[in-house]
Amino acid sequence: MSRSCLIVDDSRMVRRVAGRIIRELDFDLAEAENGQEAMDQCRMKMPDAILLDWKMPVMDGLSFLKRLRKEPGGDQPVIVFCTAERDVYKIAEALDAGANEYVMKPFDSDVIQSKFFEAGLLG
Amino acid sequence: MSAVLSMPDGYYKALKRLASEVAGVALEDDYKFTIETRLSVLARMEGYPSLIEMVQSMFKSGDSRLAIKIVASMLVRDTHFFRDKQSLLGLPDFILPKLHAIYGPRPIKVLIVGCNSGQEAYSAAILADKLKQDELPDLNVEFTAIDYPSQALEQAKAGRFTHFDVQRGLAVRDMLSYFTKLGEDWVMNESIRNMITFRETHLLRLPNDLGQYHVIICRDVLSRFQAKVRIAFTRKIAAHVKSQGYLLIGSDEDLPKTVHPWIAPGGPDFVYQRAKTEEELRAEEAAARAARKLLHPDPKRFFEDKEAVMEVMAEGASGEMECRSA
């Protein structure tokens, strides 16, 4: 049975590119444009993995992550931050908030595959 | 792909022959596009208007420095941190604990053959550092990493990587622990860089002053050599391994099935150990004989026999000397 991944990013282009890569890794996909939409989807069905942008309208990635980890079952999804933010303190902040891995944009399929592997989602 | 290639087939064939003669590597035909891209970059760096002119100049002048640079840039592999991790873990999980049990805090010397742009050496050093922090606080590992002179080797020496490089094979926590962000790049921390000496070396002409090591890591190198070169190289690197030192190869690689001094020590399939030479075995036998005589059934009578004592001591000393010279 294939696993599920929720892609949370306000850019349709990023959702499309990342979606193509993650589908090839045998995940079922769902999409959300911001943290609030993602939270609504997680309350209905918790995904196995979440690829999460940082800066988004309505609710940003870090706020979503902090709230998700307090939800029932919110400790289950593997969270891979995927953002243009490359500051080491921001990366550390994301990890402290409960992110499992971190992708710095721009990315390619090797990077996504490598990070999903490091996060224990593959193999 | 062929539509964008500018190098005539004859040039490609000549370069293939050069790679075979200089490095013992047989280049595949489907590699043409990559090679042309890399040589174009090298031509720009060397100040030639085009790669064709660089190649022509090299063949006309017979400039061996340029020939090695051209071959080296054709051989650069696309690599990443912790490539073939299963095999690399043989170092901290099997080899280093065994050597540490023998050498304790004394330096354990590791040679990395074909270090490319440095990810292989830095990954091995990170694993050794973690083993030291977690289990063996007095572990002392010194790495020497060798490859042909190339831009890749210069990058290895600088320990400077792009954000793409540090995201391939490296967990984010390791990236934060072992790298410092410098502008857009990530630089390996000094504590790890200080563990490694990078050295330009012609891999088929290993210099005598390369020295001897407790471990040789030679992954994704042997499998690229032509069969004859692979056999000769496997024998040659044994000269740079201390008695009962180890060889670590890739998890999908095999040693040539011919006579060579490597034996399986009963660990993972990709770990080999240098068998003792006949000279070493003779020295050990002499030392054992001397020890047996010292354990004479009647020590009182034995020590009364001054001649026997002198003989045993002489034998022991000679055995020890042979061991040292071996």
Coordinates of C-alpha atoms in Angstrom, one line a residue, chain B residues 24-311:
Chain B
G24 CA 43.5 2.3 -17.1
V25 CA 39.8 3.3 -17.4
A26 CA 37.6 2.2 -20.3
L27 CA 35.2 5.1 -21.0
E28 CA 31.7 4.1 -22.3
D29 CA 30.3 5.7 -25.5
D30 CA 27.2 6.9 -23.7
Y31 CA 29.5 9.2 -21.7
K32 CA 30.3 11.5 -24.6
F33 CA 27.9 14.3 -23.6
T34 CA 29.2 14.5 -20.0
I35 CA 32.9 14.4 -21.2
E36 CA 32.3 17.1 -23.7
T37 CA 30.6 19.3 -21.1
R38 CA 33.5 18.8 -18.6
L39 CA 36.2 19.4 -21.2
S40 CA 34.6 22.6 -22.3
V41 CA 34.8 23.9 -18.7
L42 CA 38.4 22.8 -18.5
A43 CA 39.2 24.5 -21.9
R44 CA 37.8 27.8 -20.6
M45 CA 39.8 27.5 -17.4
E46 CA 43.0 26.7 -19.3
G47 CA 42.5 29.7 -21.6
Y48 CA 41.7 27.9 -24.8
P49 CA 39.0 29.3 -27.2
S50 CA 37.4 25.8 -27.5
L51 CA 37.8 22.2 -26.3
I52 CA 38.8 21.1 -29.8
E53 CA 41.7 23.5 -29.7
M54 CA 42.7 22.3 -26.2
V55 CA 42.6 18.7 -27.3
Q56 CA 44.6 19.5 -30.5
S57 CA 47.2 21.4 -28.5
M58 CA 47.6 18.5 -26.0
F59 CA 48.1 15.9 -28.7
K60 CA 50.5 18.2 -30.7
S61 CA 52.6 19.3 -27.8
G62 CA 52.5 16.0 -25.8
D63 CA 52.0 18.2 -22.7
S64 CA 51.7 15.6 -20.0
R65 CA 50.4 18.0 -17.4
L66 CA 47.5 19.0 -19.6
A67 CA 47.0 15.3 -20.6
I68 CA 46.5 14.4 -16.9
K69 CA 44.2 17.3 -16.3
I70 CA 42.1 16.2 -19.3
V71 CA 42.0 12.6 -18.2
A72 CA 41.2 13.6 -14.6
S73 CA 38.3 15.8 -15.7
M74 CA 36.9 13.0 -17.9
L75 CA 37.0 10.7 -14.9
V76 CA 35.3 12.9 -12.3
R77 CA 32.2 11.1 -11.0
D78 CA 28.9 12.5 -9.9
T79 CA 29.1 11.7 -6.2
H80 CA 27.4 12.7 -2.9
F81 CA 27.9 12.4 0.9
F82 CA 27.6 8.9 2.3
R83 CA 27.3 7.3 -1.1
D84 CA 26.9 3.5 -0.7
K85 CA 26.4 4.0 3.0
Q86 CA 26.1 0.2 3.6
S87 CA 29.7 -0.3 2.6
L88 CA 31.0 2.9 4.3
L89 CA 29.5 1.8 7.6
G90 CA 32.0 -1.1 7.5
L91 CA 34.6 1.5 8.7
P92 CA 32.9 2.5 12.1
D93 CA 31.0 -0.7 12.6
F94 CA 33.7 -3.3 11.9
I95 CA 37.2 -2.0 11.0
L96 CA 37.9 0.9 13.4
P97 CA 36.7 -1.0 16.6
K98 CA 39.0 -3.9 15.7
L99 CA 42.0 -1.6 15.0
H100 CA 41.2 0.5 18.1
A101 CA 41.4 -2.7 20.2
I102 CA 44.9 -3.2 19.0
Y103 CA 46.3 0.4 18.8
G104 CA 44.2 2.3 21.4
P105 CA 44.9 6.0 21.2
R106 CA 47.8 5.6 18.7
P107 CA 46.9 7.0 15.2
I108 CA 45.0 4.7 12.8
K109 CA 46.0 5.7 9.3
V110 CA 43.4 5.5 6.6
L111 CA 44.0 6.0 2.8
I112 CA 41.1 7.0 0.6
V113 CA 41.8 6.2 -3.1
G114 CA 40.0 8.3 -5.7
C115 CA 38.6 10.9 -3.4
N116 CA 37.1 13.0 -6.2
S117 CA 35.5 16.3 -4.8
G118 CA 35.9 15.2 -1.2
Q119 CA 32.5 13.9 -0.1
E120 CA 33.9 10.3 0.3
A121 CA 36.7 11.4 2.6
Y122 CA 34.5 13.9 4.6
S123 CA 31.8 11.2 5.1
A124 CA 34.4 8.7 6.4
A125 CA 35.8 11.4 8.7
I126 CA 32.3 12.3 10.1
L127 CA 31.7 8.6 10.8
A128 CA 35.0 8.3 12.6
D129 CA 34.2 11.5 14.6
K130 CA 30.8 10.1 15.6
L131 CA 32.4 6.8 16.7
K132 CA 34.9 8.8 18.8
Q133 CA 32.1 10.9 20.4
D134 CA 29.8 8.0 21.1
E135 CA 32.0 5.0 22.0
L136 CA 35.7 5.4 21.7
P137 CA 36.8 8.8 23.2
D138 CA 40.5 8.1 22.6
L139 CA 40.1 7.0 18.9
N140 CA 42.6 8.8 16.7
V141 CA 42.1 8.5 13.0
E142 CA 44.2 10.2 10.3
F143 CA 43.0 10.2 6.7
T144 CA 45.0 10.7 3.5
A145 CA 42.8 11.1 0.4
I146 CA 44.3 10.9 -3.1
D147 CA 43.3 11.5 -6.6
Y148 CA 44.5 12.9 -9.9
P149 CA 45.0 16.7 -9.9
S150 CA 41.7 18.3 -10.9
Q151 CA 39.2 21.0 -10.1
A152 CA 37.3 18.3 -8.1
L153 CA 40.4 17.7 -5.9
E154 CA 40.7 21.5 -5.4
Q155 CA 37.1 21.6 -4.2
A156 CA 37.9 18.7 -1.8
K157 CA 40.9 20.6 -0.3
A158 CA 38.7 23.7 0.2
G159 CA 36.0 21.7 1.8
R160 CA 33.5 24.1 0.2
F161 CA 30.2 22.8 -1.1
T162 CA 27.0 24.2 -2.8
H163 CA 23.6 23.9 -1.2
F164 CA 22.8 21.1 -3.6
D165 CA 26.0 19.2 -2.5
V166 CA 25.1 19.4 1.2
Q167 CA 21.6 18.2 0.6
R168 CA 22.6 15.0 -1.2
G169 CA 23.1 12.1 1.3
L170 CA 23.6 14.4 4.3
A171 CA 21.0 14.6 7.1
V172 CA 20.2 18.2 8.0
R173 CA 21.4 17.7 11.6
D174 CA 24.8 16.6 10.3
M175 CA 24.8 19.6 7.9
L176 CA 24.3 21.9 10.9
S177 CA 26.8 20.1 13.1
Y178 CA 29.7 19.7 10.6
F179 CA 29.4 22.7 8.2
T180 CA 29.5 26.5 8.5
K181 CA 27.5 28.6 6.1
L182 CA 29.8 31.0 4.1
G183 CA 27.8 33.2 1.7
E184 CA 25.8 30.8 -0.4
D185 CA 28.2 27.9 0.2
W186 CA 28.7 25.5 3.1
V187 CA 32.2 24.9 4.4
M188 CA 33.3 21.7 6.2
N189 CA 34.3 22.5 9.8
E190 CA 38.0 22.7 10.6
S191 CA 37.9 19.9 13.1
I192 CA 37.0 17.4 10.3
R193 CA 39.2 19.1 7.7
N194 CA 42.2 18.7 10.0
M195 CA 41.6 15.0 10.0
I196 CA 42.3 14.7 6.3
T197 CA 45.3 15.4 4.0
F198 CA 44.4 15.7 0.4
R199 CA 47.1 14.8 -2.0
E200 CA 47.5 14.9 -5.8
T201 CA 48.5 11.4 -6.9
H202 CA 48.6 9.5 -10.2
L203 CA 46.6 6.5 -9.1
L204 CA 48.4 4.0 -11.4
R205 CA 51.8 5.3 -10.2
L206 CA 51.5 5.3 -6.5
P207 CA 54.7 6.9 -5.1
N208 CA 56.8 5.1 -2.6
D209 CA 56.5 7.9 -0.1
L210 CA 52.8 7.4 0.1
G211 CA 53.5 5.3 3.1
Q212 CA 51.6 2.4 4.8
Y213 CA 48.1 2.5 6.2
H214 CA 46.0 0.4 8.5
V215 CA 43.0 0.8 6.1
I216 CA 42.5 1.5 2.4
I217 CA 39.1 2.7 1.3
C218 CA 38.9 2.1 -2.5
R219 CA 35.2 2.3 -3.5
D220 CA 33.9 2.8 -7.1
V221 CA 37.5 2.8 -8.3
L222 CA 38.4 -0.9 -9.1
S223 CA 35.2 -1.5 -11.0
R224 CA 36.1 1.3 -13.4
F225 CA 39.5 -0.1 -14.3
Q226 CA 40.1 -2.5 -17.2
A227 CA 40.4 -6.1 -16.0
K228 CA 44.2 -6.3 -16.3
V229 CA 44.7 -3.0 -14.6
R230 CA 42.3 -4.0 -11.8
I231 CA 44.4 -7.1 -11.0
A232 CA 47.6 -5.2 -11.0
F233 CA 46.2 -2.3 -8.9
T234 CA 44.7 -4.7 -6.3
R235 CA 48.2 -6.2 -5.8
K236 CA 49.9 -2.8 -5.8
I237 CA 47.8 -1.2 -3.1
A238 CA 48.6 -4.2 -0.8
A239 CA 52.1 -2.7 -0.6
H240 CA 50.6 0.3 1.2
V241 CA 48.7 -1.7 3.8
K242 CA 50.3 -2.7 7.1
S243 CA 50.2 -6.4 7.9
Q244 CA 46.6 -7.5 8.6
G245 CA 45.4 -4.0 7.6
Y246 CA 42.0 -3.7 5.9
L247 CA 40.6 -2.9 2.4
L248 CA 37.1 -1.5 2.1
I249 CA 35.4 -1.7 -1.3
G250 CA 31.9 -0.9 -2.6
S251 CA 29.0 -3.1 -1.6
D252 CA 28.4 -4.0 -5.2
E253 CA 32.1 -4.6 -6.0
D254 CA 34.3 -7.7 -6.0
L255 CA 38.0 -8.2 -5.9
P256 CA 39.5 -9.9 -9.0
K257 CA 39.4 -13.7 -8.5
T258 CA 43.1 -14.2 -9.0
V259 CA 45.9 -14.7 -6.6
H260 CA 46.2 -11.6 -4.4
P261 CA 47.1 -11.0 -0.8
W262 CA 43.6 -10.2 0.4
I263 CA 41.5 -12.5 2.5
A264 CA 37.9 -12.2 4.0
P265 CA 38.2 -11.5 7.7
G266 CA 34.7 -12.8 8.5
G267 CA 33.1 -9.4 8.5
P268 CA 30.9 -7.7 5.9
D269 CA 31.4 -9.0 2.3
F270 CA 33.1 -5.7 1.2
V271 CA 35.8 -5.8 3.9
Y272 CA 39.1 -7.6 3.1
Q273 CA 42.2 -8.0 5.2
R274 CA 45.8 -8.2 4.0
A275 CA 47.1 -11.7 4.6
K276 CA 50.4 -12.1 6.3
T277 CA 53.4 -12.5 4.0
E278 CA 55.7 -15.5 4.2
E279 CA 58.3 -13.4 5.9
E280 CA 55.9 -12.2 8.5
L281 CA 54.8 -15.8 9.1
R282 CA 58.4 -17.0 9.5
A283 CA 59.1 -14.2 12.0
E284 CA 56.0 -15.1 14.0
E285 CA 57.0 -18.8 14.1
A286 CA 60.5 -17.8 15.4
A287 CA 59.0 -15.7 18.1
A288 CA 56.6 -18.5 19.1
R289 CA 59.5 -21.0 19.2
A290 CA 61.4 -18.7 21.5
A291 CA 58.4 -18.2 23.7
R292 CA 57.9 -22.0 23.9
K293 CA 61.5 -22.5 25.0
L294 CA 61.1 -19.9 27.7
L295 CA 58.2 -21.9 29.0
H296 CA 60.6 -24.9 29.7
P297 CA 59.0 -27.6 31.9
D298 CA 61.8 -27.2 34.4
P299 CA 62.7 -23.5 34.6
K300 CA 65.3 -24.0 37.3
R301 CA 67.3 -26.5 35.1
F302 CA 66.7 -24.4 32.0
F303 CA 68.3 -21.3 33.5
E304 CA 71.2 -23.3 34.7
D305 CA 72.0 -24.1 31.1
K306 CA 73.5 -20.8 30.0
E307 CA 73.9 -21.8 26.4
A308 CA 70.2 -22.6 26.0
V309 CA 69.3 -19.3 27.5
M310 CA 71.6 -17.4 25.1
E311 CA 70.2 -19.4 22.2

